[in-house]
Amino acid sequence: MGAEAAVGIEPATLVDPQGRMVDYLRVSVTDRCNYGCSYCIPDDGVAHADRADVLTFEEIAALVRVFASLGVRRVRLTGGEPTVRRDLATLVRLLRAIPGIDEIALSTNGHRLAELAAPLRAAGVDRINVSLDSLDAERFRRITRRGDLSRVIAGIEAARDAGFPSIKLNTVALAGVNDDEFDGIAAWAWARGIVPRFIEEMPMAGGRSYDAGAHAVSAAEIRRRVAAAWPDARVIADDGEGGVASPARGGGPARYFRLERGGGTDAGEAPRRFGV
């Protein structure tokens, strides 16, 4: 590094084939989960990695340190379900101490968030995404196979109390399963200052539980359904003020929109943003 600086060579950075610098890294801390979502886990389950093959916190931190030296500035912790990994806050503190890491995010099903939100926020997590596929307790349990909606909602409230700067909901959009709830989930999220995101079903577990097109809902249809619940408003692309990217945007590919009445957003009213 010192020799490179001496001859004026810039430190190496990660650049994709389109010339974009890669500054975002997703880290799976476990392949295990305490839920068994129907769109994720096949009926016969999945094979898990041997515990000896799972990276230690120190190994994860060492790898992130290397990526930080290559220009990575944002890290997202995922799984499986990352909160089933014991002492997760310890890993967050290790990552927060790495020079160059500006943001740490977490994706979770929310089942353990009521007890972990405050410690994770104190350790240094900035953004949090919580999976919420239904606001109907029985439907939620069917989709997740063993999920407890009341625990997830308690976890979301704990995250709000802990003061996370950004909280988003991730709803997997499933035709014939939860597509009648898009507007209700959006309204529930907006009432709590949360940004809902409706995401497509993906071929998880090698595609063994994936039937292409069986539950597909297009982004246009999601926007239409949300807009239909507020006929006095229109859906517009949310590019932020003066062309600046939406403050809702994170490291993922979602596009963001907002509902806006003809006269615009009232003073003091939070923008009704959502992602698809």
mmCIF file of C-alpha atoms in Angstrom:
data_model
loop_
_atom_site.group_PDB
_atom_site.id
_atom_site.type_symbol
_atom_site.label_atom_id
_atom_site.label_comp_id
_atom_site.label_asym_id
_atom_site.label_seq_id
_atom_site.Cartn_x
_atom_site.Cartn_y
_atom_site.Cartn_z
ATOM 1 C CA MET A 1 0.000 0.000 0.000
ATOM 2 C CA GLY A 2 2.746 2.426 0.951
ATOM 3 C CA ALA A 3 4.764 1.614 -2.163
ATOM 4 C CA GLU A 4 1.726 2.168 -4.363
ATOM 5 C CA ALA A 5 1.082 5.547 -2.783
ATOM 6 C CA ALA A 6 4.720 6.488 -3.320
ATOM 7 C CA VAL A 7 4.491 5.997 -7.087
ATOM 8 C CA GLY A 8 1.066 7.642 -7.331
ATOM 9 C CA ILE A 9 -0.986 4.497 -7.948
ATOM 10 C CA GLU A 10 -4.555 4.707 -6.664
ATOM 11 C CA PRO A 11 -5.646 1.936 -4.273
ATOM 12 C CA ALA A 12 -7.579 -0.816 -6.055
ATOM 13 C CA THR A 13 -11.363 -0.489 -6.174
ATOM 14 C CA LEU A 14 -14.100 -2.909 -7.151
ATOM 15 C CA VAL A 15 -15.714 -1.952 -10.467
ATOM 16 C CA ASP A 16 -18.395 -3.916 -12.334
ATOM 17 C CA PRO A 17 -18.434 -4.458 -16.129
ATOM 18 C CA GLN A 18 -20.584 -1.307 -16.530
ATOM 19 C CA GLY A 19 -17.924 0.808 -14.847
ATOM 20 C CA ARG A 20 -19.834 1.294 -11.586
ATOM 21 C CA MET A 21 -17.877 1.240 -8.362
ATOM 22 C CA VAL A 22 -19.055 -1.476 -5.969
ATOM 23 C CA ASP A 23 -19.433 -0.035 -2.471
ATOM 24 C CA TYR A 24 -22.091 -2.381 -1.047
ATOM 25 C CA LEU A 25 -21.511 -5.849 0.427
ATOM 26 C CA ARG A 26 -24.049 -8.403 1.672
ATOM 27 C CA VAL A 27 -22.772 -10.822 4.316
ATOM 28 C CA SER A 28 -24.701 -13.987 5.207
ATOM 29 C CA VAL A 29 -23.899 -14.753 8.836
ATOM 30 C CA THR A 30 -25.867 -18.029 8.899
ATOM 31 C CA ASP A 31 -27.888 -20.247 6.575
ATOM 32 C CA ARG A 32 -30.328 -21.175 9.350
ATOM 33 C CA CYS A 33 -33.727 -19.626 10.018
ATOM 34 C CA ASN A 34 -36.389 -19.865 12.698
ATOM 35 C CA TYR A 35 -39.147 -19.525 10.066
ATOM 36 C CA GLY A 36 -39.934 -21.760 7.101
ATOM 37 C CA CYS A 37 -41.511 -19.393 4.579
ATOM 38 C CA SER A 38 -43.342 -21.241 1.814
ATOM 39 C CA TYR A 39 -41.652 -19.224 -0.956
ATOM 40 C CA CYS A 40 -38.195 -19.843 0.521
ATOM 41 C CA ILE A 41 -38.015 -23.284 2.130
ATOM 42 C CA PRO A 42 -39.230 -26.406 0.259
ATOM 43 C CA ASP A 43 -41.544 -28.810 2.060
ATOM 44 C CA ASP A 44 -38.691 -31.279 2.555
ATOM 45 C CA GLY A 45 -36.396 -28.611 4.024
ATOM 46 C CA VAL A 46 -32.877 -27.635 3.011
ATOM 47 C CA ALA A 47 -29.427 -28.935 3.803
ATOM 48 C CA HIS A 48 -27.436 -26.667 6.108
ATOM 49 C CA ALA A 49 -23.718 -25.975 6.097
ATOM 50 C CA ASP A 50 -21.647 -27.732 8.710
ATOM 51 C CA ARG A 51 -20.987 -25.458 11.651
ATOM 52 C CA ALA A 52 -17.247 -25.837 11.080
ATOM 53 C CA ASP A 53 -17.704 -24.232 7.650
ATOM 54 C CA VAL A 54 -19.515 -21.143 8.974
ATOM 55 C CA LEU A 55 -17.239 -18.111 9.249
ATOM 56 C CA THR A 56 -16.424 -16.859 12.737
ATOM 57 C CA PHE A 57 -17.066 -13.215 13.571
ATOM 58 C CA GLU A 58 -13.328 -12.580 13.386
ATOM 59 C CA GLU A 59 -13.155 -14.148 9.915
ATOM 60 C CA ILE A 60 -16.122 -12.082 8.725
ATOM 61 C CA ALA A 61 -14.505 -8.903 10.070
ATOM 62 C CA ALA A 62 -11.224 -9.771 8.336
ATOM 63 C CA LEU A 63 -13.008 -10.192 4.997
ATOM 64 C CA VAL A 64 -14.985 -6.970 5.421
ATOM 65 C CA ARG A 65 -11.734 -5.178 6.219
ATOM 66 C CA VAL A 66 -10.347 -6.346 2.866
ATOM 67 C CA PHE A 67 -13.486 -5.224 1.034
ATOM 68 C CA ALA A 68 -13.339 -1.859 2.813
ATOM 69 C CA SER A 69 -9.808 -1.401 1.468
ATOM 70 C CA LEU A 70 -11.313 -1.913 -2.013
ATOM 71 C CA GLY A 71 -13.951 0.780 -1.593
ATOM 72 C CA VAL A 72 -16.859 -0.990 0.116
ATOM 73 C CA ARG A 73 -18.599 1.460 2.432
ATOM 74 C CA ARG A 74 -21.929 -0.242 3.209
ATOM 75 C CA VAL A 75 -22.481 -3.708 4.664
ATOM 76 C CA ARG A 76 -25.761 -5.599 5.039
ATOM 77 C CA LEU A 77 -26.032 -8.572 7.399
ATOM 78 C CA THR A 78 -28.351 -11.302 6.163
ATOM 79 C CA GLY A 79 -28.955 -15.023 6.584
ATOM 80 C CA GLY A 80 -30.892 -17.262 6.665
ATOM 81 C CA GLU A 81 -32.105 -15.261 9.615
ATOM 82 C CA PRO A 82 -29.167 -13.300 11.048
ATOM 83 C CA THR A 83 -30.676 -12.811 14.504
ATOM 84 C CA VAL A 84 -30.467 -16.553 15.229
ATOM 85 C CA ARG A 85 -26.679 -16.162 15.238
ATOM 86 C CA ARG A 86 -25.651 -15.815 18.870
ATOM 87 C CA ASP A 87 -24.150 -12.504 20.032
ATOM 88 C CA LEU A 88 -24.806 -10.756 16.704
ATOM 89 C CA ALA A 89 -24.192 -7.356 18.307
ATOM 90 C CA THR A 90 -20.574 -8.418 18.861
ATOM 91 C CA LEU A 91 -20.106 -8.798 15.099
ATOM 92 C CA VAL A 92 -21.713 -5.400 14.517
ATOM 93 C CA ARG A 93 -19.217 -3.772 16.881
ATOM 94 C CA LEU A 94 -16.326 -5.459 15.065
ATOM 95 C CA LEU A 95 -17.581 -4.173 11.719
ATOM 96 C CA ARG A 96 -18.272 -0.690 13.051
ATOM 97 C CA ALA A 97 -14.625 -0.417 14.101
ATOM 98 C CA ILE A 98 -13.375 -1.019 10.536
ATOM 99 C CA PRO A 99 -12.120 2.205 8.913
ATOM 100 C CA GLY A 100 -14.143 3.110 5.846
ATOM 101 C CA ILE A 101 -17.367 1.294 6.775
ATOM 102 C CA ASP A 102 -19.950 4.061 6.889
ATOM 103 C CA GLU A 103 -23.177 2.082 7.152
ATOM 104 C CA ILE A 104 -24.321 -1.258 8.553
ATOM 105 C CA ALA A 105 -27.762 -2.623 7.696
ATOM 106 C CA LEU A 106 -29.671 -5.720 8.768
ATOM 107 C CA SER A 107 -32.370 -7.822 7.091
ATOM 108 C CA THR A 108 -34.513 -9.816 9.518
ATOM 109 C CA ASN A 109 -37.842 -11.580 9.884
ATOM 110 C CA GLY A 110 -38.341 -9.604 13.098
ATOM 111 C CA HIS A 111 -39.071 -12.608 15.334
ATOM 112 C CA ARG A 112 -36.284 -11.742 17.815
ATOM 113 C CA LEU A 113 -36.235 -8.011 17.201
ATOM 114 C CA ALA A 114 -38.143 -7.014 20.338
ATOM 115 C CA GLU A 115 -35.190 -8.137 22.456
ATOM 116 C CA LEU A 116 -32.405 -7.297 20.004
ATOM 117 C CA ALA A 117 -33.387 -3.954 18.458
ATOM 118 C CA ALA A 118 -31.864 -1.777 21.189
ATOM 119 C CA PRO A 119 -28.579 -3.740 21.503
ATOM 120 C CA LEU A 120 -28.128 -3.840 17.715
ATOM 121 C CA ARG A 121 -28.776 -0.131 17.381
ATOM 122 C CA ALA A 122 -26.340 0.604 20.227
ATOM 123 C CA ALA A 123 -23.738 -1.618 18.552
ATOM 124 C CA GLY A 124 -23.975 0.386 15.333
ATOM 125 C CA VAL A 125 -26.688 -0.920 12.978
ATOM 126 C CA ASP A 126 -28.054 2.019 10.945
ATOM 127 C CA ARG A 127 -30.733 0.520 8.702
ATOM 128 C CA ILE A 128 -33.094 -2.364 9.244
ATOM 129 C CA ASN A 129 -35.431 -4.231 6.880
ATOM 130 C CA VAL A 130 -38.162 -6.417 8.367
ATOM 131 C CA SER A 131 -40.090 -9.072 6.434
ATOM 132 C CA LEU A 132 -43.863 -8.704 6.759
ATOM 133 C CA ASP A 133 -45.953 -10.584 4.208
ATOM 134 C CA SER A 134 -49.361 -10.158 5.826
ATOM 135 C CA LEU A 135 -51.141 -8.276 8.589
ATOM 136 C CA ASP A 136 -53.542 -11.181 9.092
ATOM 137 C CA ALA A 137 -52.156 -13.403 11.844
ATOM 138 C CA GLU A 138 -53.435 -16.695 10.409
ATOM 139 C CA ARG A 139 -52.325 -15.871 6.875
ATOM 140 C CA PHE A 140 -48.952 -14.746 8.183
ATOM 141 C CA ARG A 141 -48.547 -18.058 9.958
ATOM 142 C CA ARG A 142 -49.465 -19.999 6.801
ATOM 143 C CA ILE A 143 -46.964 -18.094 4.672
ATOM 144 C CA THR A 144 -44.139 -18.351 7.205
ATOM 145 C CA ARG A 145 -45.243 -21.810 8.435
ATOM 146 C CA ARG A 146 -44.448 -20.957 12.070
ATOM 147 C CA GLY A 147 -44.259 -17.170 12.273
ATOM 148 C CA ASP A 148 -45.868 -15.150 15.052
ATOM 149 C CA LEU A 149 -47.249 -11.848 13.725
ATOM 150 C CA SER A 150 -47.584 -10.330 17.199
ATOM 151 C CA ARG A 151 -43.870 -10.902 17.862
ATOM 152 C CA VAL A 152 -42.883 -9.317 14.560
ATOM 153 C CA ILE A 153 -45.033 -6.251 15.193
ATOM 154 C CA ALA A 154 -43.562 -5.949 18.692
ATOM 155 C CA GLY A 155 -40.123 -6.134 17.100
ATOM 156 C CA ILE A 156 -40.946 -3.377 14.628
ATOM 157 C CA GLU A 157 -42.166 -1.168 17.467
ATOM 158 C CA ALA A 158 -38.960 -1.919 19.386
ATOM 159 C CA ALA A 159 -36.934 -0.876 16.341
ATOM 160 C CA ARG A 160 -38.850 2.398 16.184
ATOM 161 C CA ASP A 161 -38.202 2.983 19.887
ATOM 162 C CA ALA A 162 -34.500 2.197 19.400
ATOM 163 C CA GLY A 163 -34.209 5.095 16.944
ATOM 164 C CA PHE A 164 -33.095 3.429 13.717
ATOM 165 C CA PRO A 165 -32.746 6.162 11.067
ATOM 166 C CA SER A 166 -34.251 3.872 8.427
ATOM 167 C CA ILE A 167 -36.802 1.069 8.815
ATOM 168 C CA LYS A 168 -38.353 -0.687 5.827
ATOM 169 C CA LEU A 169 -40.848 -3.490 5.431
ATOM 170 C CA ASN A 170 -40.197 -6.219 2.868
ATOM 171 C CA THR A 171 -43.378 -7.830 1.544
ATOM 172 C CA VAL A 172 -43.042 -10.646 -0.975
ATOM 173 C CA ALA A 173 -45.849 -9.959 -3.458
ATOM 174 C CA LEU A 174 -47.779 -13.191 -4.107
ATOM 175 C CA ALA A 175 -50.792 -13.261 -6.424
ATOM 176 C CA GLY A 176 -53.706 -15.045 -4.823
ATOM 177 C CA VAL A 177 -51.985 -15.066 -1.451
ATOM 178 C CA ASN A 178 -51.482 -11.518 -0.158
ATOM 179 C CA ASP A 179 -52.156 -9.260 -3.147
ATOM 180 C CA ASP A 180 -55.333 -7.982 -1.476
ATOM 181 C CA GLU A 181 -53.223 -6.456 1.315
ATOM 182 C CA PHE A 182 -50.819 -4.181 -0.559
ATOM 183 C CA ASP A 183 -52.709 -0.986 0.289
ATOM 184 C CA GLY A 184 -53.301 -2.063 3.902
ATOM 185 C CA ILE A 185 -49.640 -2.897 4.466
ATOM 186 C CA ALA A 186 -48.612 0.417 2.891
ATOM 187 C CA ALA A 187 -51.014 2.389 5.108
ATOM 188 C CA TRP A 188 -49.855 0.504 8.217
ATOM 189 C CA ALA A 189 -46.226 1.266 7.412
ATOM 190 C CA TRP A 190 -46.802 4.941 6.577
ATOM 191 C CA ALA A 191 -48.665 5.467 9.848
ATOM 192 C CA ARG A 192 -45.437 4.453 11.605
ATOM 193 C CA GLY A 193 -42.985 6.377 9.447
ATOM 194 C CA ILE A 194 -41.828 3.176 7.714
ATOM 195 C CA VAL A 195 -41.215 2.638 3.992
ATOM 196 C CA PRO A 196 -42.914 -0.501 2.585
ATOM 197 C CA ARG A 197 -41.312 -2.424 -0.282
ATOM 198 C CA PHE A 198 -43.069 -5.028 -2.397
ATOM 199 C CA ILE A 199 -40.594 -7.510 -3.819
ATOM 200 C CA GLU A 200 -40.904 -10.324 -6.335
ATOM 201 C CA GLU A 201 -40.801 -13.986 -5.450
ATOM 202 C CA MET A 202 -37.374 -15.431 -6.200
ATOM 203 C CA PRO A 203 -36.233 -19.011 -6.936
ATOM 204 C CA MET A 204 -34.820 -19.751 -3.491
ATOM 205 C CA ALA A 205 -33.355 -23.130 -2.465
ATOM 206 C CA GLY A 206 -32.337 -23.894 -6.023
ATOM 207 C CA GLY A 207 -35.852 -23.119 -7.245
ATOM 208 C CA ARG A 208 -37.366 -26.245 -5.659
ATOM 209 C CA SER A 209 -40.327 -24.318 -4.225
ATOM 210 C CA TYR A 210 -40.595 -21.845 -7.094
ATOM 211 C CA ASP A 211 -43.272 -21.996 -9.783
ATOM 212 C CA ALA A 212 -42.465 -19.229 -12.255
ATOM 213 C CA GLY A 213 -45.548 -17.149 -12.872
ATOM 214 C CA ALA A 214 -47.833 -18.942 -10.406
ATOM 215 C CA HIS A 215 -47.771 -16.069 -7.934
ATOM 216 C CA ALA A 216 -46.193 -13.343 -10.067
ATOM 217 C CA VAL A 217 -47.365 -9.769 -9.572
ATOM 218 C CA SER A 218 -45.899 -7.086 -11.822
ATOM 219 C CA ALA A 219 -44.506 -3.832 -10.483
ATOM 220 C CA ALA A 220 -47.114 -1.970 -12.545
ATOM 221 C CA GLU A 221 -49.911 -3.974 -10.919
ATOM 222 C CA ILE A 222 -48.546 -3.259 -7.442
ATOM 223 C CA ARG A 223 -48.459 0.465 -8.197
ATOM 224 C CA ARG A 224 -51.995 0.297 -9.581
ATOM 225 C CA ARG A 225 -53.344 -1.457 -6.502
ATOM 226 C CA VAL A 226 -51.706 0.992 -4.117
ATOM 227 C CA ALA A 227 -52.929 3.987 -6.134
ATOM 228 C CA ALA A 228 -56.485 2.615 -6.332
ATOM 229 C CA ALA A 229 -56.828 2.865 -2.552
ATOM 230 C CA TRP A 230 -56.103 6.605 -2.680
ATOM 231 C CA PRO A 231 -58.031 7.904 -5.711
ATOM 232 C CA ASP A 232 -57.236 11.508 -4.792
ATOM 233 C CA ALA A 233 -53.514 10.881 -5.300
ATOM 234 C CA ARG A 234 -51.206 9.880 -8.117
ATOM 235 C CA VAL A 235 -48.131 7.672 -8.088
ATOM 236 C CA ILE A 236 -44.959 9.431 -9.172
ATOM 237 C CA ALA A 237 -41.322 8.330 -9.287
ATOM 238 C CA ASP A 238 -39.560 9.440 -6.129
ATOM 239 C CA ASP A 239 -36.247 10.985 -7.142
ATOM 240 C CA GLY A 240 -36.024 13.253 -4.124
ATOM 241 C CA GLU A 241 -35.650 16.989 -4.204
ATOM 242 C CA GLY A 242 -33.777 18.529 -7.097
ATOM 243 C CA GLY A 243 -33.103 15.167 -8.713
ATOM 244 C CA VAL A 244 -31.322 13.774 -5.644
ATOM 245 C CA ALA A 245 -31.939 10.072 -5.109
ATOM 246 C CA SER A 246 -34.786 9.205 -2.771
ATOM 247 C CA PRO A 247 -33.765 9.057 0.895
ATOM 248 C CA ALA A 248 -35.543 5.691 0.974
ATOM 249 C CA ARG A 249 -32.997 4.177 -1.407
ATOM 250 C CA GLY A 250 -30.543 1.709 0.027
ATOM 251 C CA GLY A 251 -28.175 -0.671 -1.707
ATOM 252 C CA GLY A 252 -30.781 -2.805 -3.455
ATOM 253 C CA PRO A 253 -32.398 -2.607 -6.901
ATOM 254 C CA ALA A 254 -35.849 -1.406 -5.805
ATOM 255 C CA ARG A 255 -37.327 1.647 -7.507
ATOM 256 C CA TYR A 256 -39.165 4.063 -5.245
ATOM 257 C CA PHE A 257 -42.409 5.929 -5.769
ATOM 258 C CA ARG A 258 -44.652 8.145 -3.701
ATOM 259 C CA LEU A 259 -48.309 9.028 -3.566
ATOM 260 C CA GLU A 260 -48.924 12.706 -4.097
ATOM 261 C CA ARG A 261 -52.170 14.605 -4.122
ATOM 262 C CA GLY A 262 -52.761 17.318 -6.690
ATOM 263 C CA GLY A 263 -51.663 20.007 -4.267
ATOM 264 C CA GLY A 264 -48.563 18.085 -3.152
ATOM 265 C CA THR A 265 -47.719 16.881 0.340
ATOM 266 C CA ASP A 266 -49.092 18.966 3.200
ATOM 267 C CA ALA A 267 -46.595 20.676 5.472
ATOM 268 C CA GLY A 268 -45.557 18.303 8.232
ATOM 269 C CA GLU A 269 -46.981 15.266 6.437
ATOM 270 C CA ALA A 270 -44.475 12.487 5.812
ATOM 271 C CA PRO A 271 -44.163 11.443 2.151
ATOM 272 C CA ARG A 272 -45.977 8.213 1.388
ATOM 273 C CA ARG A 273 -43.113 6.355 -0.244
ATOM 274 C CA PHE A 274 -43.017 2.719 -1.308
ATOM 275 C CA GLY A 275 -40.624 0.541 -3.261
ATOM 276 C CA VAL A 276 -41.196 -2.126 -5.907
#
